[in-house]
mmCIF file of C-alpha atoms and ligand atoms in Angstrom:
data_model
loop_
_atom_site.group_PDB
_atom_site.id
_atom_site.type_symbol
_atom_site.label_atom_id
_atom_site.label_comp_id
_atom_site.label_asym_id
_atom_site.label_seq_id
_atom_site.Cartn_x
_atom_site.Cartn_y
_atom_site.Cartn_z
ATOM 1 C CA MET A 250 -28.498 17.922 -9.618
ATOM 2 C CA LYS A 251 -28.009 15.740 -12.693
ATOM 3 C CA ALA A 252 -25.006 13.392 -12.809
ATOM 4 C CA ILE A 253 -23.762 10.379 -14.741
ATOM 5 C CA VAL A 254 -23.574 7.592 -12.162
ATOM 6 C CA TYR A 255 -22.205 4.050 -12.363
ATOM 7 C CA THR A 256 -22.554 1.329 -9.726
ATOM 8 C CA ALA A 257 -20.946 -1.611 -11.575
ATOM 9 C CA TYR A 258 -17.990 -2.017 -13.940
ATOM 10 C CA GLY A 259 -18.752 -2.693 -17.595
ATOM 11 C CA GLY A 260 -19.418 -1.103 -20.983
ATOM 12 C CA PRO A 261 -21.004 2.340 -21.567
ATOM 13 C CA GLU A 262 -24.421 0.887 -20.616
ATOM 14 C CA VAL A 263 -23.374 1.044 -16.926
ATOM 15 C CA LEU A 264 -23.361 4.860 -17.141
ATOM 16 C CA GLN A 265 -26.760 6.283 -16.218
ATOM 17 C CA ILE A 266 -28.019 9.811 -15.912
ATOM 18 C CA LYS A 267 -29.591 10.323 -12.470
ATOM 19 C CA GLU A 268 -30.945 13.071 -10.265
ATOM 20 C CA ILE A 269 -28.876 13.078 -7.064
ATOM 21 C CA GLU A 270 -28.163 15.380 -4.125
ATOM 22 C CA LYS A 271 -25.832 18.332 -4.687
ATOM 23 C CA PRO A 272 -22.488 17.747 -2.851
ATOM 24 C CA HIS A 273 -21.250 19.867 0.096
ATOM 25 C CA PRO A 274 -17.600 20.923 0.209
ATOM 26 C CA LYS A 275 -15.454 19.717 3.095
ATOM 27 C CA ASP A 276 -13.215 22.236 4.893
ATOM 28 C CA TYR A 277 -10.389 21.655 2.371
ATOM 29 C CA GLU A 278 -12.624 21.673 -0.745
ATOM 30 C CA VAL A 279 -14.443 24.112 -2.997
ATOM 31 C CA LEU A 280 -17.865 23.531 -4.543
ATOM 32 C CA ILE A 281 -17.792 24.060 -8.312
ATOM 33 C CA LYS A 282 -20.678 24.596 -10.708
ATOM 34 C CA VAL A 283 -19.322 22.528 -13.588
ATOM 35 C CA HIS A 284 -19.620 24.249 -16.975
ATOM 36 C CA ALA A 285 -17.598 21.739 -19.047
ATOM 37 C CA VAL A 286 -15.946 18.335 -18.623
ATOM 38 C CA SER A 287 -13.931 16.191 -21.035
ATOM 39 C CA ILE A 288 -13.473 12.432 -21.484
ATOM 40 C CA ASN A 289 -10.078 10.845 -20.838
ATOM 41 C CA ASP A 290 -8.781 7.363 -21.518
ATOM 42 C CA TRP A 291 -8.509 6.931 -17.741
ATOM 43 C CA ASP A 292 -12.309 7.456 -17.357
ATOM 44 C CA PHE A 293 -12.756 4.672 -19.893
ATOM 45 C CA GLY A 294 -10.460 2.341 -17.904
ATOM 46 C CA LEU A 295 -12.292 3.172 -14.666
ATOM 47 C CA MET A 296 -15.639 2.413 -16.310
ATOM 48 C CA ASN A 297 -14.435 -0.956 -17.671
ATOM 49 C CA GLY A 298 -12.741 -1.852 -14.400
ATOM 50 C CA ASP A 299 -9.491 -3.379 -15.554
ATOM 51 C CA PHE A 300 -7.211 -4.805 -12.852
ATOM 52 C CA ILE A 301 -5.287 -1.600 -12.101
ATOM 53 C CA ASN A 302 -8.400 0.590 -12.011
ATOM 54 C CA ARG A 303 -10.162 -1.859 -9.661
ATOM 55 C CA MET A 304 -7.186 -1.449 -7.313
ATOM 56 C CA LEU A 305 -7.831 2.301 -7.414
ATOM 57 C CA ASN A 306 -11.627 2.399 -7.247
ATOM 58 C CA GLY A 307 -12.831 -0.849 -5.641
ATOM 59 C CA ILE A 308 -12.259 -4.514 -6.463
ATOM 60 C CA PHE A 309 -15.888 -5.643 -6.863
ATOM 61 C CA LYS A 310 -17.720 -2.379 -7.540
ATOM 62 C CA PRO A 311 -16.767 1.283 -7.966
ATOM 63 C CA LYS A 312 -16.327 3.214 -4.710
ATOM 64 C CA ARG A 313 -16.493 6.598 -6.399
ATOM 65 C CA LYS A 314 -19.584 6.468 -8.550
ATOM 66 C CA ILE A 315 -19.192 9.575 -10.696
ATOM 67 C CA LEU A 316 -16.358 9.608 -13.236
ATOM 68 C CA GLY A 317 -14.856 12.669 -14.913
ATOM 69 C CA SER A 318 -11.565 14.271 -13.967
ATOM 70 C CA ASP A 319 -11.004 17.228 -16.296
ATOM 71 C CA ILE A 320 -13.457 19.981 -15.434
ATOM 72 C CA ALA A 321 -13.887 23.718 -15.808
ATOM 73 C CA GLY A 322 -16.405 25.760 -13.863
ATOM 74 C CA ARG A 323 -17.186 28.505 -11.379
ATOM 75 C CA ILE A 324 -16.597 28.270 -7.623
ATOM 76 C CA GLU A 325 -19.901 28.472 -5.775
ATOM 77 C CA ALA A 326 -18.723 27.921 -2.190
ATOM 78 C CA VAL A 327 -15.418 27.420 -0.362
ATOM 79 C CA GLY A 328 -14.517 25.279 2.664
ATOM 80 C CA LYS A 329 -13.070 27.070 5.700
ATOM 81 C CA ASN A 330 -9.440 26.020 5.013
ATOM 82 C CA ILE A 331 -9.386 27.325 1.429
ATOM 83 C CA THR A 332 -6.860 30.120 0.902
ATOM 84 C CA GLN A 333 -6.197 30.357 -2.862
ATOM 85 C CA PHE A 334 -9.713 30.710 -4.298
ATOM 86 C CA LYS A 335 -12.926 32.568 -3.574
ATOM 87 C CA THR A 336 -16.565 32.290 -4.586
ATOM 88 C CA GLY A 337 -17.047 33.399 -8.191
ATOM 89 C CA ASP A 338 -13.563 32.365 -9.424
ATOM 90 C CA ASP A 339 -13.481 30.504 -12.749
ATOM 91 C CA VAL A 340 -11.212 27.475 -12.406
ATOM 92 C CA TYR A 341 -10.189 24.289 -14.174
ATOM 93 C CA GLY A 342 -8.158 21.200 -13.384
ATOM 94 C CA ASP A 343 -7.749 17.436 -13.221
ATOM 95 C CA LEU A 344 -9.672 15.922 -10.270
ATOM 96 C CA SER A 345 -8.327 12.386 -10.809
ATOM 97 C CA GLY A 346 -8.311 10.394 -7.588
ATOM 98 C CA ASP A 347 -11.566 12.032 -6.496
ATOM 99 C CA TRP A 348 -13.239 12.320 -9.947
ATOM 100 C CA GLY A 349 -16.899 13.493 -9.951
ATOM 101 C CA GLY A 350 -16.811 15.692 -13.071
ATOM 102 C CA PHE A 351 -19.764 14.268 -15.030
ATOM 103 C CA ALA A 352 -22.202 16.216 -12.873
ATOM 104 C CA GLU A 353 -23.689 19.693 -12.603
ATOM 105 C CA TYR A 354 -21.737 20.320 -9.365
ATOM 106 C CA THR A 355 -18.593 18.765 -7.932
ATOM 107 C CA CYS A 356 -16.213 19.332 -5.018
ATOM 108 C CA ALA A 357 -12.456 19.658 -5.470
ATOM 109 C CA ARG A 358 -9.293 20.229 -3.461
ATOM 110 C CA GLU A 359 -7.584 23.511 -4.240
ATOM 111 C CA LYS A 360 -4.338 21.831 -5.316
ATOM 112 C CA ALA A 361 -6.278 20.277 -8.228
ATOM 113 C CA LEU A 362 -7.270 23.673 -9.625
ATOM 114 C CA ALA A 363 -5.862 26.672 -11.477
ATOM 115 C CA LEU A 364 -7.541 29.947 -12.332
ATOM 116 C CA LYS A 365 -8.952 29.917 -15.872
ATOM 117 C CA PRO A 366 -7.753 32.816 -18.029
ATOM 118 C CA ALA A 367 -10.660 35.061 -19.060
ATOM 119 C CA THR A 368 -9.875 34.497 -22.761
ATOM 120 C CA MET A 369 -10.110 30.695 -22.400
ATOM 121 C CA SER A 370 -13.625 29.257 -22.755
ATOM 122 C CA PHE A 371 -14.863 26.640 -20.272
ATOM 123 C CA GLU A 372 -14.855 24.108 -23.138
ATOM 124 C CA GLU A 373 -11.215 24.850 -23.955
ATOM 125 C CA ALA A 374 -10.237 24.697 -20.283
ATOM 126 C CA ALA A 375 -11.903 21.308 -19.744
ATOM 127 C CA ALA A 376 -9.974 19.880 -22.708
ATOM 128 C CA ILE A 377 -6.574 20.761 -21.276
ATOM 129 C CA PRO A 378 -5.616 19.173 -17.944
ATOM 130 C CA GLN A 379 -4.742 15.475 -18.351
ATOM 131 C CA ALA A 380 -3.912 15.356 -22.059
ATOM 132 C CA ALA A 381 -1.815 18.529 -22.044
ATOM 133 C CA MET A 382 0.054 17.492 -18.862
ATOM 134 C CA LEU A 383 0.927 14.143 -20.479
ATOM 135 C CA ALA A 384 2.125 15.948 -23.611
ATOM 136 C CA VAL A 385 4.258 18.459 -21.659
ATOM 137 C CA GLN A 386 5.679 15.904 -19.247
ATOM 138 C CA GLY A 387 6.298 13.394 -22.058
ATOM 139 C CA LEU A 388 8.012 15.774 -24.462
ATOM 140 C CA ILE A 389 9.808 18.163 -22.112
ATOM 141 C CA ASP A 390 10.378 16.446 -18.736
ATOM 142 C CA LYS A 391 11.051 12.902 -20.002
ATOM 143 C CA GLY A 392 11.833 13.404 -23.699
ATOM 144 C CA LYS A 393 14.103 16.483 -23.252
ATOM 145 C CA ILE A 394 12.913 17.668 -26.668
ATOM 146 C CA ARG A 395 15.461 19.814 -28.579
ATOM 147 C CA ALA A 396 15.485 21.918 -31.751
ATOM 148 C CA GLY A 397 16.293 20.075 -34.950
ATOM 149 C CA GLN A 398 15.051 16.682 -33.763
ATOM 150 C CA LYS A 399 12.770 14.332 -35.640
ATOM 151 C CA LEU A 400 9.764 13.436 -33.471
ATOM 152 C CA LEU A 401 7.164 10.721 -34.074
ATOM 153 C CA ILE A 402 3.855 10.678 -32.192
ATOM 154 C CA ASN A 403 2.110 7.294 -32.182
ATOM 155 C CA GLY A 404 -1.644 7.760 -31.622
ATOM 156 C CA ALA A 405 -1.424 11.346 -32.851
ATOM 157 C CA GLY A 406 -5.094 12.249 -33.349
ATOM 158 C CA GLY A 407 -6.369 12.007 -29.779
ATOM 159 C CA GLY A 408 -6.063 14.253 -26.748
ATOM 160 C CA VAL A 409 -2.337 13.946 -26.040
ATOM 161 C CA GLY A 410 -1.194 13.979 -29.688
ATOM 162 C CA THR A 411 -3.092 17.139 -30.620
ATOM 163 C CA PHE A 412 -1.463 19.051 -27.734
ATOM 164 C CA ALA A 413 1.933 17.429 -28.272
ATOM 165 C CA VAL A 414 2.287 18.555 -31.899
ATOM 166 C CA GLN A 415 1.579 22.181 -30.976
ATOM 167 C CA ILE A 416 4.097 22.127 -28.120
ATOM 168 C CA ALA A 417 6.708 20.294 -30.234
ATOM 169 C CA LYS A 418 6.419 22.894 -33.002
ATOM 170 C CA LEU A 419 7.509 25.586 -30.522
ATOM 171 C CA TYR A 420 10.843 23.739 -30.296
ATOM 172 C CA GLY A 421 11.448 23.664 -34.053
ATOM 173 C CA VAL A 422 11.251 19.905 -34.543
ATOM 174 C CA GLU A 423 10.012 17.878 -37.519
ATOM 175 C CA VAL A 424 6.899 16.002 -36.435
ATOM 176 C CA THR A 425 5.410 12.794 -37.855
ATOM 177 C CA GLY A 426 1.979 11.631 -36.684
ATOM 178 C CA VAL A 427 0.664 8.061 -36.786
ATOM 179 C CA ASP A 428 -3.070 7.435 -36.754
ATOM 180 C CA ARG A 429 -5.883 5.959 -38.839
ATOM 181 C CA THR A 430 -6.902 7.138 -42.358
ATOM 182 C CA GLY A 431 -9.858 9.302 -41.263
ATOM 183 C CA LYS A 432 -7.726 11.496 -38.999
ATOM 184 C CA LEU A 433 -4.822 12.256 -41.346
ATOM 185 C CA ASP A 434 -6.320 15.423 -42.894
ATOM 186 C CA MET A 435 -6.873 16.850 -39.419
ATOM 187 C CA LEU A 436 -3.264 15.989 -38.499
ATOM 188 C CA ARG A 437 -1.932 17.763 -41.599
ATOM 189 C CA SER A 438 -4.050 20.827 -40.840
ATOM 190 C CA MET A 439 -2.625 20.910 -37.311
ATOM 191 C CA GLY A 440 0.944 21.202 -38.532
ATOM 192 C CA PHE A 441 2.252 17.632 -38.623
ATOM 193 C CA ASP A 442 5.024 17.605 -41.244
ATOM 194 C CA HIS A 443 4.394 13.951 -42.138
ATOM 195 C CA VAL A 444 1.546 11.561 -41.433
ATOM 196 C CA ILE A 445 1.500 7.767 -41.413
ATOM 197 C CA ASP A 446 -1.667 5.697 -41.723
ATOM 198 C CA TYR A 447 -1.139 2.790 -39.337
ATOM 199 C CA THR A 448 -3.634 0.677 -41.287
ATOM 200 C CA LYS A 449 -1.339 0.846 -44.334
ATOM 201 C CA GLU A 450 2.201 1.460 -43.146
ATOM 202 C CA ASP A 451 4.308 0.205 -40.256
ATOM 203 C CA PHE A 452 6.508 3.041 -38.984
ATOM 204 C CA THR A 453 8.881 0.578 -37.366
ATOM 205 C CA LYS A 454 9.627 -0.999 -40.755
ATOM 206 C CA ASN A 455 9.821 1.952 -43.151
ATOM 207 C CA GLY A 456 13.579 2.423 -42.842
ATOM 208 C CA LYS A 457 13.260 5.862 -41.186
ATOM 209 C CA CYS A 458 14.516 6.741 -37.728
ATOM 210 C CA TYR A 459 13.359 9.262 -35.129
ATOM 211 C CA ASP A 460 15.241 11.044 -32.338
ATOM 212 C CA LEU A 461 12.193 11.056 -30.102
ATOM 213 C CA ILE A 462 9.046 8.912 -30.080
ATOM 214 C CA LEU A 463 6.047 9.906 -27.951
ATOM 215 C CA ASP A 464 3.643 6.986 -27.658
ATOM 216 C CA VAL A 465 0.080 7.027 -26.325
ATOM 217 C CA LYS A 466 -0.719 3.479 -27.485
ATOM 218 C CA THR A 467 2.349 1.312 -26.621
ATOM 219 C CA ASN A 468 1.056 -1.409 -28.900
ATOM 220 C CA ARG A 469 4.418 -2.612 -30.329
ATOM 221 C CA SER A 470 7.319 -4.589 -28.908
ATOM 222 C CA MET A 471 10.233 -2.676 -27.425
ATOM 223 C CA PHE A 472 12.503 -4.139 -30.130
ATOM 224 C CA GLU A 473 10.273 -2.639 -32.830
ATOM 225 C CA TYR A 474 10.421 0.762 -31.142
ATOM 226 C CA ALA A 475 14.197 0.434 -30.795
ATOM 227 C CA ARG A 476 14.415 -0.188 -34.560
ATOM 228 C CA ALA A 477 12.527 3.064 -35.259
ATOM 229 C CA LEU A 478 14.821 5.135 -32.996
ATOM 230 C CA CYS A 479 18.001 6.781 -34.265
ATOM 231 C CA ARG A 480 21.180 6.161 -32.254
ATOM 232 C CA HIS A 481 20.825 7.796 -28.791
ATOM 233 C CA GLY A 482 17.118 8.244 -29.572
ATOM 234 C CA VAL A 483 14.574 8.401 -26.764
ATOM 235 C CA TYR A 484 11.226 6.570 -26.579
ATOM 236 C CA VAL A 485 8.663 7.987 -24.146
ATOM 237 C CA THR A 486 5.411 6.195 -23.390
ATOM 238 C CA VAL A 487 2.497 7.896 -21.667
ATOM 239 C CA GLY A 488 0.394 4.719 -21.571
ATOM 240 C CA GLY A 489 -1.263 1.946 -23.547
ATOM 241 C CA SER A 490 -1.129 -1.832 -23.379
ATOM 242 C CA ILE A 491 -0.299 -2.970 -19.818
ATOM 243 C CA GLY A 492 1.591 -6.033 -21.087
ATOM 244 C CA ARG A 493 3.776 -3.864 -23.312
ATOM 245 C CA LEU A 494 4.387 -1.411 -20.468
ATOM 246 C CA PHE A 495 5.672 -4.230 -18.236
ATOM 247 C CA GLN A 496 7.808 -5.431 -21.129
ATOM 248 C CA ALA A 497 9.234 -1.913 -21.437
ATOM 249 C CA LEU A 498 10.112 -1.787 -17.735
ATOM 250 C CA PHE A 499 11.888 -5.133 -17.975
ATOM 251 C CA LEU A 500 13.703 -4.656 -21.299
ATOM 252 C CA ALA A 501 14.515 -0.931 -21.190
ATOM 253 C CA PRO A 502 17.783 -1.222 -19.208
ATOM 254 C CA TRP A 503 19.086 -3.926 -21.598
ATOM 255 C CA ILE A 504 18.128 -2.029 -24.743
ATOM 256 C CA SER A 505 19.796 1.129 -23.371
ATOM 257 C CA LEU A 506 22.958 -0.822 -22.612
ATOM 258 C CA ILE A 507 23.183 -2.673 -25.921
ATOM 259 C CA TYR A 508 21.692 -0.255 -28.494
ATOM 260 C CA LYS A 509 22.242 3.134 -26.732
ATOM 261 C CA LYS A 510 18.539 3.935 -27.124
ATOM 262 C CA TYR A 511 16.543 5.060 -24.118
ATOM 263 C CA PHE A 512 13.071 4.194 -22.815
ATOM 264 C CA ARG A 513 11.108 6.366 -20.407
ATOM 265 C CA LEU A 514 7.649 6.167 -18.849
ATOM 266 C CA VAL A 515 5.555 9.180 -17.841
ATOM 267 C CA ALA A 516 3.911 8.944 -14.420
ATOM 268 C CA LEU A 517 1.390 11.763 -14.694
ATOM 269 C CA LYS A 518 1.863 14.631 -12.266
ATOM 270 C CA PRO A 519 -1.669 16.062 -12.416
ATOM 271 C CA ASN A 520 -1.980 19.814 -12.917
ATOM 272 C CA LYS A 521 1.790 20.447 -12.556
ATOM 273 C CA ASP A 522 2.050 22.477 -15.771
ATOM 274 C CA LEU A 523 -1.298 24.289 -15.896
ATOM 275 C CA ALA A 524 0.439 27.664 -15.420
ATOM 276 C CA TYR A 525 2.634 26.890 -18.445
ATOM 277 C CA MET A 526 -0.462 25.922 -20.467
ATOM 278 C CA ASN A 527 -2.171 29.186 -19.446
ATOM 279 C CA GLU A 528 0.859 31.065 -20.774
ATOM 280 C CA LEU A 529 0.894 29.112 -24.066
ATOM 281 C CA PHE A 530 -2.847 29.625 -24.486
ATOM 282 C CA GLU A 531 -2.787 33.342 -23.723
ATOM 283 C CA THR A 532 0.040 33.943 -26.190
ATOM 284 C CA GLY A 533 -1.858 32.045 -28.892
ATOM 285 C CA LYS A 534 0.692 29.220 -29.122
ATOM 286 C CA VAL A 535 -1.620 26.345 -28.184
ATOM 287 C CA LYS A 536 -5.314 25.818 -28.859
ATOM 288 C CA PRO A 537 -7.194 22.703 -27.693
ATOM 289 C CA VAL A 538 -8.805 20.582 -30.426
ATOM 290 C CA ILE A 539 -12.395 20.045 -29.318
ATOM 291 C CA ASP A 540 -14.772 17.330 -30.426
ATOM 292 C CA GLY A 541 -18.188 18.697 -29.433
ATOM 293 C CA PRO A 542 -19.432 20.206 -27.187
ATOM 294 C CA TYR A 543 -22.048 17.588 -26.342
ATOM 295 C CA LYS A 544 -24.679 17.327 -23.589
ATOM 296 C CA LEU A 545 -24.489 15.412 -20.296
ATOM 297 C CA ASP A 546 -27.154 12.875 -21.281
ATOM 298 C CA GLU A 547 -25.035 11.935 -24.312
ATOM 299 C CA VAL A 548 -22.148 10.698 -22.125
ATOM 300 C CA PRO A 549 -22.852 6.925 -22.469
ATOM 301 C CA GLU A 550 -22.924 7.250 -26.277
ATOM 302 C CA LEU A 551 -19.799 9.432 -26.182
ATOM 303 C CA PHE A 552 -17.962 6.696 -24.244
ATOM 304 C CA ARG A 553 -18.983 4.296 -27.046
ATOM 305 C CA ILE A 554 -17.505 6.684 -29.613
ATOM 306 C CA PHE A 555 -14.366 7.145 -27.492
ATOM 307 C CA GLY A 556 -13.975 3.357 -27.137
ATOM 308 C CA LYS A 557 -14.074 2.961 -30.912
ATOM 309 C CA GLY A 558 -11.483 5.747 -31.321
ATOM 310 C CA GLU A 559 -13.850 7.791 -33.500
ATOM 311 C CA HIS A 560 -13.212 11.091 -31.678
ATOM 312 C CA LYS A 561 -10.812 13.797 -32.842
ATOM 313 C CA GLY A 562 -8.889 15.648 -30.142
ATOM 314 C CA LYS A 563 -10.840 15.947 -26.887
ATOM 315 C CA ILE A 564 -14.519 15.088 -26.427
ATOM 316 C CA VAL A 565 -16.048 17.925 -24.375
ATOM 317 C CA ILE A 566 -19.442 17.987 -22.632
ATOM 318 C CA THR A 567 -21.122 21.191 -21.471
ATOM 319 C CA MET A 568 -23.856 21.466 -18.829
HETATM 320 N N1 NAP B 745 1.168 7.849 -17.552
HETATM 321 C C1 NAP B 745 0.144 8.198 -16.791
HETATM 322 O O1 NAP B 745 0.279 8.453 -15.588
HETATM 323 C C2 NAP B 745 -1.202 8.300 -17.448
HETATM 324 C C3 NAP B 745 -2.290 8.910 -16.815
HETATM 325 C C4 NAP B 745 -3.498 9.028 -17.512
HETATM 326 C C5 NAP B 745 -3.608 8.518 -18.808
HETATM 327 N N2 NAP B 745 -2.526 7.907 -19.373
HETATM 328 C C6 NAP B 745 -2.537 7.377 -20.745
HETATM 329 O O2 NAP B 745 -2.524 8.445 -21.655
HETATM 330 C C7 NAP B 745 -3.037 7.979 -22.889
HETATM 331 C C8 NAP B 745 -4.137 8.945 -23.335
HETATM 332 O O3 NAP B 745 -3.923 9.332 -24.642
HETATM 333 P P1 NAP B 745 -4.995 10.183 -25.457
HETATM 334 O O4 NAP B 745 -5.826 10.961 -24.499
HETATM 335 O O5 NAP B 745 -4.308 10.874 -26.525
HETATM 336 O O6 NAP B 745 -5.905 8.993 -26.056
HETATM 337 P P2 NAP B 745 -6.926 9.073 -27.247
HETATM 338 O O7 NAP B 745 -7.600 10.401 -27.265
HETATM 339 O O8 NAP B 745 -7.743 7.824 -27.153
HETATM 340 O O9 NAP B 745 -6.003 9.023 -28.559
HETATM 341 C C9 NAP B 745 -5.358 7.864 -29.001
HETATM 342 C C10 NAP B 745 -5.224 7.935 -30.517
HETATM 343 O O10 NAP B 745 -4.510 6.773 -30.941
HETATM 344 C C11 NAP B 745 -5.125 6.273 -32.120
HETATM 345 N N3 NAP B 745 -4.785 4.859 -32.330
HETATM 346 C C12 NAP B 745 -5.521 3.747 -32.029
HETATM 347 N N4 NAP B 745 -4.855 2.633 -32.377
HETATM 348 C C13 NAP B 745 -3.677 3.034 -32.891
HETATM 349 C C14 NAP B 745 -2.572 2.350 -33.442
HETATM 350 N N5 NAP B 745 -2.544 1.023 -33.525
HETATM 351 N N6 NAP B 745 -1.531 3.066 -33.888
HETATM 352 C C15 NAP B 745 -1.534 4.411 -33.825
HETATM 353 N N7 NAP B 745 -2.567 5.120 -33.328
HETATM 354 C C16 NAP B 745 -3.629 4.452 -32.858
HETATM 355 C C17 NAP B 745 -6.585 6.533 -31.851
HETATM 356 O O11 NAP B 745 -7.317 6.558 -33.064
HETATM 357 P P3 NAP B 745 -8.177 5.328 -33.635
HETATM 358 O O12 NAP B 745 -8.631 4.501 -32.470
HETATM 359 O O13 NAP B 745 -9.275 6.003 -34.380
HETATM 360 O O14 NAP B 745 -7.274 4.590 -34.512
HETATM 361 C C18 NAP B 745 -6.551 7.917 -31.229
HETATM 362 O O15 NAP B 745 -6.585 8.925 -32.215
HETATM 363 C C19 NAP B 745 -3.573 6.588 -22.674
HETATM 364 O O16 NAP B 745 -2.624 5.656 -23.118
HETATM 365 C C20 NAP B 745 -3.700 6.523 -21.144
HETATM 366 O O17 NAP B 745 -3.603 5.217 -20.660
HETATM 367 C C21 NAP B 745 -1.349 7.818 -18.724
#
């Protein structure tokens, strides 16, 4: 089968398309013919090999050599301990921890998968898992989003932001999106009430305040975020600069105590809310924003595009 393989950490040039042996499922796995896979920020971190990702996937070189967590495909074989799925089922999910999605076939544990609704395409399904889970868990579980609030999404035009605005709108909140100039028209068309071009305006200094901030970049100091929050406002980060995240962990209790503004961090629970996303999709309330689909041999170039932030929504690759 064809797969995108990497044997050393580095830039997109370390990703190479190779012909390798098709995997065999273990007793607790299913074999999936992958129809679509999407790129996540985490794949990018695993390719570069920053400190935290080396802890996860090998200090000197990658242990798991095929990246790709968010896949959609058809089950081709099942291990003997599999109870929830059968051959021929169409499934999707986030395989993070095992990865292996940038390939024509991959193996997965059943807890990483949900049945794909018949009305959802493989491309749409592959766009959902990680980004939509971060949006749901950030807004609902950590942010406790409520009707009438003012919400700001920092880094609005990528995977998480494009799901988050659709989910937030179901709660009747006013949503502001922050991203670069070229993405603002797309944000408006998606239902953002206000957009801010971060190359021209600093949302922490415009005199406005927000009840809830959902941040995918975490590129500002915690004091700047505190300034942009209304009293009793909540800031939720799903990820971004490691230095800023450590700063948040250290300063959050003090800022809560002094300013009565609250800081929360999402630790992704993979696949937890796929059933909820199926329901939102089937009732026409949420639709993934897809950049593509592209082909497997384009993956190194697509990582270049992703690294420069030139994508809109989720980059999806089909086999
Ligand atoms: N918490 C967890 O357990 C967990 C697990 C997995 C992933 N994550 C995190 O989840 C996040 C993934 O988000 P995503 O998929 O939405 O990423 P994404 O698709 O890369 O989107 C990020 C958006 O932010 C924009 N942006 C860049 N610089 C900005 C700035 N200074 N101000 C405002 N916007 C800016 C980017 O556009 P331009 O670059 O074009 O400006 C892009 O549109 C990452 O932070 C990742 O680390 C967290």
